[in-house]
Short mmCIF file of N, CA and C in Angstrom, two decimals:
data_model
loop_
_atom_site.label_atom_id
_atom_site.label_comp_id
_atom_site.label_asym_id
_atom_site.label_seq_id
_atom_site.Cartn_x
_atom_site.Cartn_y
_atom_site.Cartn_z
N UNK A 1 88.43 77.11 90.46
CA UNK A 1 89.14 78.36 89.84
C UNK A 1 88.14 79.19 88.68
N UNK A 2 88.62 80.41 88.27
CA UNK A 2 87.89 81.12 87.12
C UNK A 2 89.48 81.86 86.20
N UNK A 3 89.15 81.03 85.05
CA UNK A 3 89.95 82.00 84.41
C UNK A 3 89.88 83.10 84.11
N UNK A 4 90.68 84.19 84.08
CA UNK A 4 90.77 85.54 83.66
C UNK A 4 89.31 86.12 82.67
N UNK A 5 89.42 85.57 81.50
CA UNK A 5 88.24 85.81 81.09
C UNK A 5 87.14 85.51 81.08
N UNK A 6 86.95 84.68 81.99
CA UNK A 6 85.66 83.81 82.50
C UNK A 6 85.04 85.32 83.88
N UNK A 7 86.20 85.32 84.17
CA UNK A 7 86.45 86.70 86.13
C UNK A 7 86.12 88.30 85.07
N UNK A 8 86.35 88.38 83.94
CA UNK A 8 86.07 89.59 83.43
C UNK A 8 84.76 90.06 82.54
N UNK A 9 84.75 89.14 81.99
CA UNK A 9 82.63 88.73 81.71
C UNK A 9 81.55 88.96 82.38
N UNK A 10 82.20 87.95 83.70
CA UNK A 10 80.94 88.01 84.70
C UNK A 10 81.49 89.52 85.51
N UNK A 11 82.57 89.90 85.93
CA UNK A 11 82.63 91.13 86.69
C UNK A 11 81.65 91.59 86.33
N UNK A 12 81.90 92.40 84.70
CA UNK A 12 81.41 93.22 83.35
C UNK A 12 79.48 93.52 83.56
N UNK A 13 79.71 91.57 82.98
CA UNK A 13 78.31 91.23 83.31
C UNK A 13 77.73 92.48 84.61
N UNK A 14 77.72 91.88 85.77
CA UNK A 14 77.22 92.26 86.71
C UNK A 14 77.15 93.84 86.69
N UNK A 15 78.45 94.79 86.60
CA UNK A 15 78.61 95.81 86.77
C UNK A 15 77.19 96.76 85.64
N UNK A 16 77.47 95.47 84.74
CA UNK A 16 76.44 96.57 83.33
C UNK A 16 75.26 96.22 84.42
N UNK A 17 74.55 95.22 84.85
CA UNK A 17 73.06 94.65 85.33
C UNK A 17 73.05 95.70 86.34
N UNK A 18 73.65 96.00 87.16
CA UNK A 18 73.41 96.59 88.30
C UNK A 18 73.39 97.86 87.92
N UNK A 19 74.51 98.82 86.82
CA UNK A 19 73.81 100.24 86.52
C UNK A 19 72.31 100.10 85.88
N UNK A 20 72.05 99.75 84.65
CA UNK A 20 70.78 99.54 84.40
C UNK A 20 69.55 99.79 85.02
N UNK A 21 69.83 98.38 86.20
CA UNK A 21 69.33 98.99 87.37
C UNK A 21 69.02 100.21 88.61
N UNK A 22 69.67 100.42 88.08
CA UNK A 22 70.37 101.58 88.83
C UNK A 22 69.25 102.60 88.14
N UNK A 23 69.60 102.76 87.03
CA UNK A 23 68.93 103.56 86.25
C UNK A 23 67.70 103.84 85.99
N UNK A 24 66.90 102.72 85.75
CA UNK A 24 65.78 101.97 85.50
C UNK A 24 64.63 102.61 87.03
N UNK A 25 66.19 102.66 87.95
CA UNK A 25 64.56 102.92 89.32
C UNK A 25 64.96 104.54 89.65
N UNK A 26 66.32 105.18 88.87
CA UNK A 26 65.81 106.53 89.05
C UNK A 26 64.86 106.82 88.05
N UNK A 27 64.74 106.08 86.99
CA UNK A 27 63.43 106.92 86.19
C UNK A 27 62.05 107.05 86.74
N UNK A 28 61.85 105.38 87.07
CA UNK A 28 60.82 105.14 87.15
C UNK A 28 60.95 104.40 88.71
N UNK A 29 60.50 104.69 90.16
CA UNK A 29 61.01 104.06 90.87
C UNK A 29 60.26 103.14 91.65
N UNK A 30 60.53 102.34 90.67
CA UNK A 30 59.89 100.87 90.47
C UNK A 30 60.54 99.70 91.20
N UNK A 31 60.91 99.04 92.35
CA UNK A 31 61.87 98.39 91.74
C UNK A 31 61.60 97.07 91.87
N UNK A 32 60.53 96.04 90.88
CA UNK A 32 60.50 95.14 90.70
C UNK A 32 60.64 95.54 88.84
N UNK A 33 60.71 96.56 88.71
CA UNK A 33 60.95 96.92 87.09
C UNK A 33 62.01 96.55 87.21
N UNK A 34 62.58 97.69 88.47
CA UNK A 34 64.59 97.76 88.38
C UNK A 34 65.19 96.59 88.25
N UNK A 35 65.06 95.95 88.72
CA UNK A 35 65.48 94.57 89.38
C UNK A 35 65.17 94.02 87.87
N UNK A 36 63.98 93.85 86.80
CA UNK A 36 63.62 93.01 86.00
C UNK A 36 65.25 92.91 85.19
N UNK A 37 64.52 94.30 85.04
CA UNK A 37 65.39 95.58 84.39
C UNK A 37 67.60 95.03 84.01
N UNK A 38 67.59 95.02 85.32
CA UNK A 38 68.84 94.81 85.98
C UNK A 38 69.47 93.03 85.32
N UNK A 39 68.47 92.85 85.63
CA UNK A 39 69.03 91.05 85.57
C UNK A 39 69.12 91.29 84.47
N UNK A 40 67.83 91.00 83.14
CA UNK A 40 68.17 91.15 81.67
C UNK A 40 69.65 91.95 80.91
N UNK A 41 69.25 93.09 81.73
CA UNK A 41 70.58 93.72 81.36
C UNK A 41 71.62 93.36 81.29
N UNK A 42 72.00 92.07 82.25
CA UNK A 42 73.02 91.05 83.07
C UNK A 42 72.73 90.01 81.94
N UNK A 43 72.30 89.45 82.42
CA UNK A 43 72.12 88.34 81.26
C UNK A 43 72.75 88.40 80.12
N UNK A 44 71.61 89.34 79.42
CA UNK A 44 72.08 90.09 77.33
C UNK A 44 73.63 90.67 77.42
N UNK A 45 74.15 91.14 78.37
CA UNK A 45 75.51 91.56 78.15
C UNK A 45 76.19 89.92 77.93
N UNK A 46 76.20 89.19 79.21
CA UNK A 46 77.28 87.96 79.60
C UNK A 46 76.81 87.43 78.47
N UNK A 47 75.96 87.11 77.29
CA UNK A 47 75.48 86.60 76.43
C UNK A 47 76.87 87.43 75.37
N UNK A 48 76.48 89.14 74.90
CA UNK A 48 77.47 89.42 74.02
C UNK A 48 79.41 90.02 74.34
N UNK A 49 79.17 89.82 75.76
CA UNK A 49 80.32 89.84 75.88
C UNK A 49 81.35 87.91 75.64
N UNK A 50 80.46 87.85 76.02
CA UNK A 50 81.42 86.33 76.31
C UNK A 50 81.95 86.12 74.85
N UNK A 51 80.69 86.80 73.80
CA UNK A 51 81.54 86.66 72.32
C UNK A 51 82.22 87.50 71.50
N UNK A 52 82.79 89.01 72.70
CA UNK A 52 83.54 90.56 72.46
C UNK A 52 84.68 89.88 73.18
N UNK A 53 85.14 89.71 73.89
CA UNK A 53 86.07 89.36 74.72
C UNK A 53 86.70 87.97 74.18
N UNK A 54 87.77 88.10 73.85
CA UNK A 54 88.83 87.06 73.55
C UNK A 54 88.82 86.23 74.38
N UNK A 55 89.62 84.86 73.62
CA UNK A 55 90.46 83.95 74.65
C UNK A 55 92.00 84.42 74.63
#
């Protein structure tokens, strides 16, 4: 089971990654670049959100 903190961080990071991937694909219709941008944004936001959202 996940704690509420973990669930919020993971879902928020996934949402941010999807948004960044979609915006990258909308700007340049290059699917591999959009996937890489989305994964990078999700990973970076996961690390940041873990620190920002308190327990």
